[in-house]
Amino acid sequence: MQQYPKFIYNVAKFAMRPSTVQRDEYVRVMWHKLCNASTLSIPLKGDSRELLVEKNDLKKGYAKVIEKEFGNATKWERHLKRYSLLKNDFEKIAKRISKAQEIQMSECKKTYLAWISTFEKYSYYFMTPFALEVLLDPECRKLCEKEFDEKAEDAFAIISTPTELNIEQKIRIEMLDKIIKGDKSFENIAKKYFWMTEYSFVEPLANEEYFKKQVEGIGKEEAQREKEKIIQRIGQSAKDYETLAKKIKDKRLKLLAEMLNKYTVIRTDRICYLKMAQAGMRKIYAQIADELKKDTDNNWNYSLVPYCTNEELFEYLKKKHAPDFDEVKKRVNEGYVYYSEKGRPHFIYGEENIKEIVEIIEKQQNLGDKLKGIIAFKGKATGKARIILGKSDLHKVGETDILVARVTIPDYIPAMKKAIALVTEEGGITSHAAISAREMRKPCIVGIKGITKVLKDGDLIEVDAEKGIVKVIK
């Protein structure tokens, strides 16, 4: 067996996401800045990668985020103010690029440096929900039990339900309004929100047909009902939260409730702002690809640039030192394991090496005997499990099926609406799956380790979201 970095024998999962090297670099940048942590990215079946961090550093990093950003009311207030700056700075980058008719290499250099600097500046916000779910969620639950006794679960459900519309819901309402008015053109929607399908710089961006498909088969009356339901539920949730907040006596619980409730919206919106900027950065990457093709004898194209490291792009933009074309191409065509130590990125290639590393990681992940997780929305359902490892699997979900995924994203919404229950491997109370389940009023359990590996597609299962347990019937 090849010698691998020692830290990979003691890692913990941070997230599972569609990823390219540029996205892997996000994880390196944020964790290096936070606590000089080592990171790892391995391929998974489907269109995602598993992003891991050295186990001790993961705990240390989460604790540092909570202390720095959520230690008291003053820090929380500062956190919210800086979040407003994040929104503005990411929107500025997106607008600056979109307005440019032609981008010179000097502008590419400035914009790329500004992009990396901006992401690093606000990197805390991209790991905050994970820290909240690991550390503050349990604390909040305990304080709810202490203050509300047998009504603790009801109180926590109110705290963890959004009380204002997030960006995705606002876009949905805009689409429903089109149907209500009888306007069949979604061209303006596509121009404004083309970034909706952005994840790792390589996915097709949303076009008019994409948005039409999201509301396919919905008539005027149904659109009106859905719009009213979205607004009514948010309004009711806001009233419920306001009533509960007045009853909370414990100062710490009051602060925790506000933090967790705010993050049910911030968690979604912060990613929307990131997507806006990322989609804009595609212009920069396209220009870099064109220049690389001119400067070298190699057939550079856009699809290769997101598989370069930050350092490789810096070297080219600053000194005209082109990335190794063959190595970058190998990352795209043959796959790779990415890892960082002391803030430096490294790669491991070769099918056997990749397979060995994946096995090393899997041995560390204790799946346990029980399929138990966090209740996101109560209820029970029995149906066939449909394992979703990527968007290409969504067609499998029928109206009597249970959607089982590593994590859900907005593109999964049509399939989630069809399913009778939702189960995810990752996530907590502020996750996309949890929030969507509460909106849809569907039984949902999140955070069940390894469930996409334990279950087989088509297994008949029972989702008991009263106890947080999934059982295989046959």
mmCIF file of N, CA, C and O in Angstrom, residues 91-158:
data_model
loop_
_atom_site.group_PDB
_atom_site.id
_atom_site.type_symbol
_atom_site.label_atom_id
_atom_site.label_comp_id
_atom_site.label_asym_id
_atom_site.label_seq_id
_atom_site.Cartn_x
_atom_site.Cartn_y
_atom_site.Cartn_z
ATOM 1 N N GLU A 91 -22.534 40.369 -4.001
ATOM 2 C CA GLU A 91 -23.358 40.963 -5.064
ATOM 3 C C GLU A 91 -22.530 41.910 -5.929
ATOM 4 O O GLU A 91 -22.713 41.973 -7.150
ATOM 5 N N LYS A 92 -21.602 42.639 -5.311
ATOM 6 C CA LYS A 92 -20.738 43.562 -6.062
ATOM 7 C C LYS A 92 -19.901 42.807 -7.089
ATOM 8 O O LYS A 92 -19.745 43.251 -8.231
ATOM 9 N N ILE A 93 -19.343 41.673 -6.656
ATOM 10 C CA ILE A 93 -18.526 40.876 -7.578
ATOM 11 C C ILE A 93 -19.366 40.406 -8.756
ATOM 12 O O ILE A 93 -18.962 40.518 -9.922
ATOM 13 N N ALA A 94 -20.555 39.897 -8.452
ATOM 14 C CA ALA A 94 -21.445 39.396 -9.510
ATOM 15 C C ALA A 94 -21.825 40.519 -10.480
ATOM 16 O O ALA A 94 -21.788 40.328 -11.710
ATOM 17 N N LYS A 95 -22.186 41.685 -9.944
ATOM 18 C CA LYS A 95 -22.609 42.809 -10.799
ATOM 19 C C LYS A 95 -21.445 43.352 -11.620
ATOM 20 O O LYS A 95 -21.597 43.707 -12.788
ATOM 21 N N ARG A 96 -20.273 43.417 -11.002
ATOM 22 C CA ARG A 96 -19.087 43.936 -11.693
ATOM 23 C C ARG A 96 -18.765 43.105 -12.936
ATOM 24 O O ARG A 96 -18.469 43.640 -14.000
ATOM 25 N N ILE A 97 -18.887 41.788 -12.793
ATOM 26 C CA ILE A 97 -18.585 40.901 -13.918
ATOM 27 C C ILE A 97 -19.688 40.957 -14.973
ATOM 28 O O ILE A 97 -19.425 41.015 -16.167
ATOM 29 N N SER A 98 -20.943 40.942 -14.512
ATOM 30 C CA SER A 98 -22.071 40.907 -15.462
ATOM 31 C C SER A 98 -22.128 42.160 -16.327
ATOM 32 O O SER A 98 -22.554 42.117 -17.482
ATOM 33 N N LYS A 99 -21.682 43.304 -15.785
ATOM 34 C CA LYS A 99 -21.731 44.561 -16.534
ATOM 35 C C LYS A 99 -20.622 44.662 -17.576
ATOM 36 O O LYS A 99 -20.728 45.412 -18.545
ATOM 37 N N ALA A 100 -19.548 43.899 -17.369
ATOM 38 C CA ALA A 100 -18.401 43.979 -18.284
ATOM 39 C C ALA A 100 -18.717 43.304 -19.614
ATOM 40 O O ALA A 100 -19.078 42.135 -19.654
ATOM 41 N N GLN A 101 -18.599 44.051 -20.703
ATOM 42 C CA GLN A 101 -18.835 43.495 -22.040
ATOM 43 C C GLN A 101 -17.669 42.592 -22.441
ATOM 44 O O GLN A 101 -17.840 41.520 -22.986
ATOM 45 N N GLU A 102 -16.472 43.095 -22.166
ATOM 46 C CA GLU A 102 -15.264 42.334 -22.500
ATOM 47 C C GLU A 102 -14.321 42.409 -21.314
ATOM 48 O O GLU A 102 -14.117 43.472 -20.735
ATOM 49 N N ILE A 103 -13.760 41.277 -20.938
ATOM 50 C CA ILE A 103 -12.906 41.258 -19.744
ATOM 51 C C ILE A 103 -11.444 41.089 -20.152
ATOM 52 O O ILE A 103 -11.070 40.078 -20.760
ATOM 53 N N GLN A 104 -10.640 42.095 -19.815
ATOM 54 C CA GLN A 104 -9.202 42.027 -20.079
ATOM 55 C C GLN A 104 -8.525 41.184 -19.007
ATOM 56 O O GLN A 104 -9.048 41.017 -17.908
ATOM 57 N N MET A 105 -7.325 40.695 -19.318
ATOM 58 C CA MET A 105 -6.616 39.847 -18.348
ATOM 59 C C MET A 105 -6.266 40.607 -17.067
ATOM 60 O O MET A 105 -6.243 40.032 -15.989
ATOM 61 N N SER A 106 -6.017 41.897 -17.178
ATOM 62 C CA SER A 106 -5.731 42.687 -15.976
ATOM 63 C C SER A 106 -6.938 42.692 -15.039
ATOM 64 O O SER A 106 -6.811 42.622 -13.821
ATOM 65 N N GLU A 107 -8.165 42.752 -15.653
ATOM 66 C CA GLU A 107 -9.395 42.725 -14.871
ATOM 67 C C GLU A 107 -9.621 41.327 -14.296
ATOM 68 O O GLU A 107 -10.113 41.179 -13.170
ATOM 69 N N CYS A 108 -9.273 40.290 -15.059
ATOM 70 C CA CYS A 108 -9.370 38.904 -14.567
ATOM 71 C C CYS A 108 -8.555 38.727 -13.294
ATOM 72 O O CYS A 108 -9.018 38.145 -12.312
ATOM 73 N N LYS A 109 -7.341 39.249 -13.340
ATOM 74 C CA LYS A 109 -6.436 39.137 -12.190
ATOM 75 C C LYS A 109 -7.028 39.830 -10.972
ATOM 76 O O LYS A 109 -7.104 39.251 -9.884
ATOM 77 N N LYS A 110 -7.483 41.065 -11.150
ATOM 78 C CA LYS A 110 -8.070 41.826 -10.037
ATOM 79 C C LYS A 110 -9.298 41.124 -9.473
ATOM 80 O O LYS A 110 -9.469 41.023 -8.258
ATOM 81 N N THR A 111 -10.172 40.670 -10.382
ATOM 82 C CA THR A 111 -11.427 40.057 -9.941
ATOM 83 C C THR A 111 -11.181 38.727 -9.242
ATOM 84 O O THR A 111 -11.815 38.427 -8.223
ATOM 85 N N TYR A 112 -10.265 37.923 -9.771
ATOM 86 C CA TYR A 112 -9.982 36.625 -9.144
ATOM 87 C C TYR A 112 -9.396 36.826 -7.745
ATOM 88 O O TYR A 112 -9.797 36.150 -6.781
ATOM 89 N N LEU A 113 -8.472 37.771 -7.615
ATOM 90 C CA LEU A 113 -7.882 38.060 -6.292
ATOM 91 C C LEU A 113 -8.945 38.579 -5.329
ATOM 92 O O LEU A 113 -8.973 38.197 -4.155
ATOM 93 N N ALA A 114 -9.833 39.441 -5.832
ATOM 94 C CA ALA A 114 -10.919 39.972 -4.994
ATOM 95 C C ALA A 114 -11.861 38.854 -4.568
ATOM 96 O O ALA A 114 -12.349 38.822 -3.432
ATOM 97 N N TRP A 115 -12.114 37.932 -5.479
ATOM 98 C CA TRP A 115 -13.008 36.798 -5.213
ATOM 99 C C TRP A 115 -12.460 35.926 -4.080
ATOM 100 O O TRP A 115 -13.160 35.620 -3.121
ATOM 101 N N ILE A 116 -11.189 35.529 -4.189
ATOM 102 C CA ILE A 116 -10.578 34.676 -3.172
ATOM 103 C C ILE A 116 -10.502 35.407 -1.834
ATOM 104 O O ILE A 116 -10.779 34.850 -0.773
ATOM 105 N N SER A 117 -10.139 36.680 -1.888
ATOM 106 C CA SER A 117 -10.044 37.490 -0.666
ATOM 107 C C SER A 117 -11.404 37.620 0.017
ATOM 108 O O SER A 117 -11.516 37.511 1.249
ATOM 109 N N THR A 118 -12.458 37.837 -0.790
ATOM 110 C CA THR A 118 -13.812 37.984 -0.236
ATOM 111 C C THR A 118 -14.281 36.685 0.394
ATOM 112 O O THR A 118 -14.854 36.687 1.493
ATOM 113 N N PHE A 119 -14.029 35.575 -0.292
ATOM 114 C CA PHE A 119 -14.448 34.290 0.272
ATOM 115 C C PHE A 119 -13.733 34.025 1.598
ATOM 116 O O PHE A 119 -14.350 33.618 2.578
ATOM 117 N N GLU A 120 -12.426 34.274 1.628
ATOM 118 C CA GLU A 120 -11.657 34.036 2.856
ATOM 119 C C GLU A 120 -12.160 34.923 3.997
ATOM 120 O O GLU A 120 -12.306 34.481 5.130
ATOM 121 N N LYS A 121 -12.485 36.164 3.657
ATOM 122 C CA LYS A 121 -12.964 37.131 4.651
ATOM 123 C C LYS A 121 -14.246 36.653 5.326
ATOM 124 O O LYS A 121 -14.447 36.858 6.525
ATOM 125 N N TYR A 122 -15.122 36.020 4.552
ATOM 126 C CA TYR A 122 -16.424 35.601 5.082
ATOM 127 C C TYR A 122 -16.557 34.083 5.242
ATOM 128 O O TYR A 122 -17.662 33.559 5.336
ATOM 129 N N SER A 123 -15.415 33.393 5.274
ATOM 130 C CA SER A 123 -15.451 31.923 5.302
ATOM 131 C C SER A 123 -16.190 31.367 6.522
ATOM 132 O O SER A 123 -16.772 30.276 6.458
ATOM 133 N N TYR A 124 -16.205 32.117 7.640
ATOM 134 C CA TYR A 124 -16.933 31.670 8.833
ATOM 135 C C TYR A 124 -18.397 31.350 8.519
ATOM 136 O O TYR A 124 -18.957 30.394 9.047
ATOM 137 N N TYR A 125 -18.989 32.141 7.651
ATOM 138 C CA TYR A 125 -20.426 31.997 7.378
ATOM 139 C C TYR A 125 -20.757 30.714 6.624
ATOM 140 O O TYR A 125 -21.903 30.299 6.598
ATOM 141 N N PHE A 126 -19.731 30.097 6.017
ATOM 142 C CA PHE A 126 -19.995 28.880 5.253
ATOM 143 C C PHE A 126 -19.797 27.618 6.083
ATOM 144 O O PHE A 126 -20.060 26.517 5.619
ATOM 145 N N MET A 127 -19.336 27.779 7.302
ATOM 146 C CA MET A 127 -19.281 26.615 8.196
ATOM 147 C C MET A 127 -20.149 26.806 9.442
ATOM 148 O O MET A 127 -20.385 25.870 10.193
ATOM 149 N N THR A 128 -20.646 28.026 9.637
ATOM 150 C CA THR A 128 -21.450 28.327 10.820
ATOM 151 C C THR A 128 -22.628 27.373 11.044
ATOM 152 O O THR A 128 -22.816 26.892 12.166
ATOM 153 N N PRO A 129 -23.460 27.071 10.004
ATOM 154 C CA PRO A 129 -24.611 26.182 10.263
ATOM 155 C C PRO A 129 -24.201 24.826 10.824
ATOM 156 O O PRO A 129 -24.907 24.250 11.656
ATOM 157 N N PHE A 130 -23.045 24.309 10.366
ATOM 158 C CA PHE A 130 -22.568 23.013 10.854
ATOM 159 C C PHE A 130 -22.205 23.108 12.334
ATOM 160 O O PHE A 130 -22.523 22.223 13.133
ATOM 161 N N ALA A 131 -21.516 24.202 12.701
ATOM 162 C CA ALA A 131 -21.149 24.414 14.107
ATOM 163 C C ALA A 131 -22.386 24.596 14.977
ATOM 164 O O ALA A 131 -22.462 24.070 16.094
ATOM 165 N N LEU A 132 -23.360 25.328 14.471
ATOM 166 C CA LEU A 132 -24.608 25.544 15.215
ATOM 167 C C LEU A 132 -25.300 24.211 15.498
ATOM 168 O O LEU A 132 -25.766 23.963 16.610
ATOM 169 N N GLU A 133 -25.379 23.373 14.473
ATOM 170 C CA GLU A 133 -26.085 22.096 14.628
ATOM 171 C C GLU A 133 -25.363 21.145 15.580
ATOM 172 O O GLU A 133 -26.002 20.408 16.328
ATOM 173 N N VAL A 134 -24.042 21.196 15.564
ATOM 174 C CA VAL A 134 -23.266 20.292 16.427
ATOM 175 C C VAL A 134 -23.256 20.765 17.879
ATOM 176 O O VAL A 134 -23.384 19.965 18.808
ATOM 177 N N LEU A 135 -23.131 22.076 18.099
ATOM 178 C CA LEU A 135 -22.930 22.584 19.459
ATOM 179 C C LEU A 135 -24.125 23.333 20.065
ATOM 180 O O LEU A 135 -24.457 23.131 21.235
ATOM 181 N N LEU A 136 -24.764 24.197 19.300
ATOM 182 C CA LEU A 136 -25.837 25.010 19.886
ATOM 183 C C LEU A 136 -27.205 24.334 19.848
ATOM 184 O O LEU A 136 -28.042 24.575 20.722
ATOM 185 N N ASP A 137 -27.437 23.516 18.834
ATOM 186 C CA ASP A 137 -28.704 22.779 18.745
ATOM 187 C C ASP A 137 -28.946 21.948 20.005
ATOM 188 O O ASP A 137 -30.001 22.086 20.658
ATOM 189 N N PRO A 138 -27.991 21.087 20.440
ATOM 190 C CA PRO A 138 -28.215 20.297 21.661
ATOM 191 C C PRO A 138 -28.423 21.162 22.903
ATOM 192 O O PRO A 138 -29.254 20.844 23.761
ATOM 193 N N GLU A 139 -27.661 22.264 22.991
ATOM 194 C CA GLU A 139 -27.800 23.161 24.152
ATOM 195 C C GLU A 139 -29.193 23.771 24.186
ATOM 196 O O GLU A 139 -29.837 23.852 25.245
ATOM 197 N N CYS A 140 -29.676 24.199 23.026
ATOM 198 C CA CYS A 140 -31.005 24.805 22.935
ATOM 199 C C CYS A 140 -32.093 23.798 23.317
ATOM 200 O O CYS A 140 -33.040 24.127 24.033
ATOM 201 N N ARG A 141 -31.950 22.566 22.860
ATOM 202 C CA ARG A 141 -32.935 21.520 23.182
ATOM 203 C C ARG A 141 -33.008 21.286 24.694
ATOM 204 O O ARG A 141 -34.090 21.150 25.261
ATOM 205 N N LYS A 142 -31.842 21.238 25.338
ATOM 206 C CA LYS A 142 -31.796 21.002 26.798
ATOM 207 C C LYS A 142 -32.466 22.133 27.563
ATOM 208 O O LYS A 142 -33.206 21.910 28.521
ATOM 209 N N LEU A 143 -32.183 23.369 27.139
ATOM 210 C CA LEU A 143 -32.790 24.517 27.814
ATOM 211 C C LEU A 143 -34.302 24.568 27.569
ATOM 212 O O LEU A 143 -35.066 24.982 28.445
ATOM 213 N N CYS A 144 -34.733 24.102 26.392
ATOM 214 C CA CYS A 144 -36.183 24.022 26.104
ATOM 215 C C CYS A 144 -36.847 23.022 27.046
ATOM 216 O O CYS A 144 -37.949 23.261 27.570
ATOM 217 N N GLU A 145 -36.174 21.891 27.260
ATOM 218 C CA GLU A 145 -36.704 20.859 28.167
ATOM 219 C C GLU A 145 -36.826 21.400 29.590
ATOM 220 O O GLU A 145 -37.806 21.137 30.299
ATOM 221 N N LYS A 146 -35.839 22.180 29.978
ATOM 222 C CA LYS A 146 -35.815 22.737 31.328
ATOM 223 C C LYS A 146 -36.934 23.760 31.516
ATOM 224 O O LYS A 146 -37.578 23.812 32.574
ATOM 225 N N GLU A 147 -37.173 24.564 30.479
ATOM 226 C CA GLU A 147 -38.147 25.649 30.616
ATOM 227 C C GLU A 147 -39.572 25.246 30.227
ATOM 228 O O GLU A 147 -40.540 25.734 30.794
ATOM 229 N N PHE A 148 -39.698 24.338 29.251
ATOM 230 C CA PHE A 148 -41.039 24.014 28.742
ATOM 231 C C PHE A 148 -41.494 22.588 29.036
ATOM 232 O O PHE A 148 -42.609 22.211 28.659
ATOM 233 N N ASP A 149 -40.613 21.815 29.678
ATOM 234 C CA ASP A 149 -40.977 20.467 30.134
ATOM 235 C C ASP A 149 -41.548 19.616 29.003
ATOM 236 O O ASP A 149 -40.901 19.414 27.989
ATOM 237 N N GLU A 150 -42.805 19.139 29.161
ATOM 238 C CA GLU A 150 -43.384 18.230 28.159
ATOM 239 C C GLU A 150 -43.688 18.940 26.829
ATOM 240 O O GLU A 150 -43.931 18.292 25.805
ATOM 241 N N LYS A 151 -43.659 20.268 26.828
ATOM 242 C CA LYS A 151 -43.898 21.010 25.580
ATOM 243 C C LYS A 151 -42.591 21.459 24.914
ATOM 244 O O LYS A 151 -42.596 22.288 24.010
ATOM 245 N N ALA A 152 -41.489 20.872 25.365
ATOM 246 C CA ALA A 152 -40.172 21.264 24.854
ATOM 247 C C ALA A 152 -40.032 21.029 23.352
ATOM 248 O O ALA A 152 -39.501 21.881 22.621
ATOM 249 N N GLU A 153 -40.517 19.884 22.890
ATOM 250 C CA GLU A 153 -40.402 19.566 21.452
ATOM 251 C C GLU A 153 -41.194 20.551 20.603
ATOM 252 O O GLU A 153 -40.751 20.966 19.534
ATOM 253 N N ASP A 154 -42.361 20.928 21.071
ATOM 254 C CA ASP A 154 -43.182 21.912 20.347
ATOM 255 C C ASP A 154 -42.468 23.265 20.304
ATOM 256 O O ASP A 154 -42.474 23.951 19.274
ATOM 257 N N ALA A 155 -41.845 23.628 21.421
ATOM 258 C CA ALA A 155 -41.124 24.905 21.485
ATOM 259 C C ALA A 155 -39.942 24.896 20.518
ATOM 260 O O ALA A 155 -39.713 25.867 19.777
ATOM 261 N N PHE A 156 -39.213 23.785 20.507
ATOM 262 C CA PHE A 156 -38.051 23.695 19.622
ATOM 263 C C PHE A 156 -38.480 23.701 18.157
ATOM 264 O O PHE A 156 -37.790 24.279 17.300
ATOM 265 N N ALA A 157 -39.608 23.080 17.851
ATOM 266 C CA ALA A 157 -40.121 23.069 16.473
ATOM 267 C C ALA A 157 -40.431 24.495 16.005
ATOM 268 O O ALA A 157 -40.165 24.858 14.848
ATOM 269 N N ILE A 158 -40.965 25.309 16.905
ATOM 270 C CA ILE A 158 -41.269 26.710 16.565
ATOM 271 C C ILE A 158 -39.973 27.481 16.316
ATOM 272 O O ILE A 158 -39.853 28.236 15.354
#
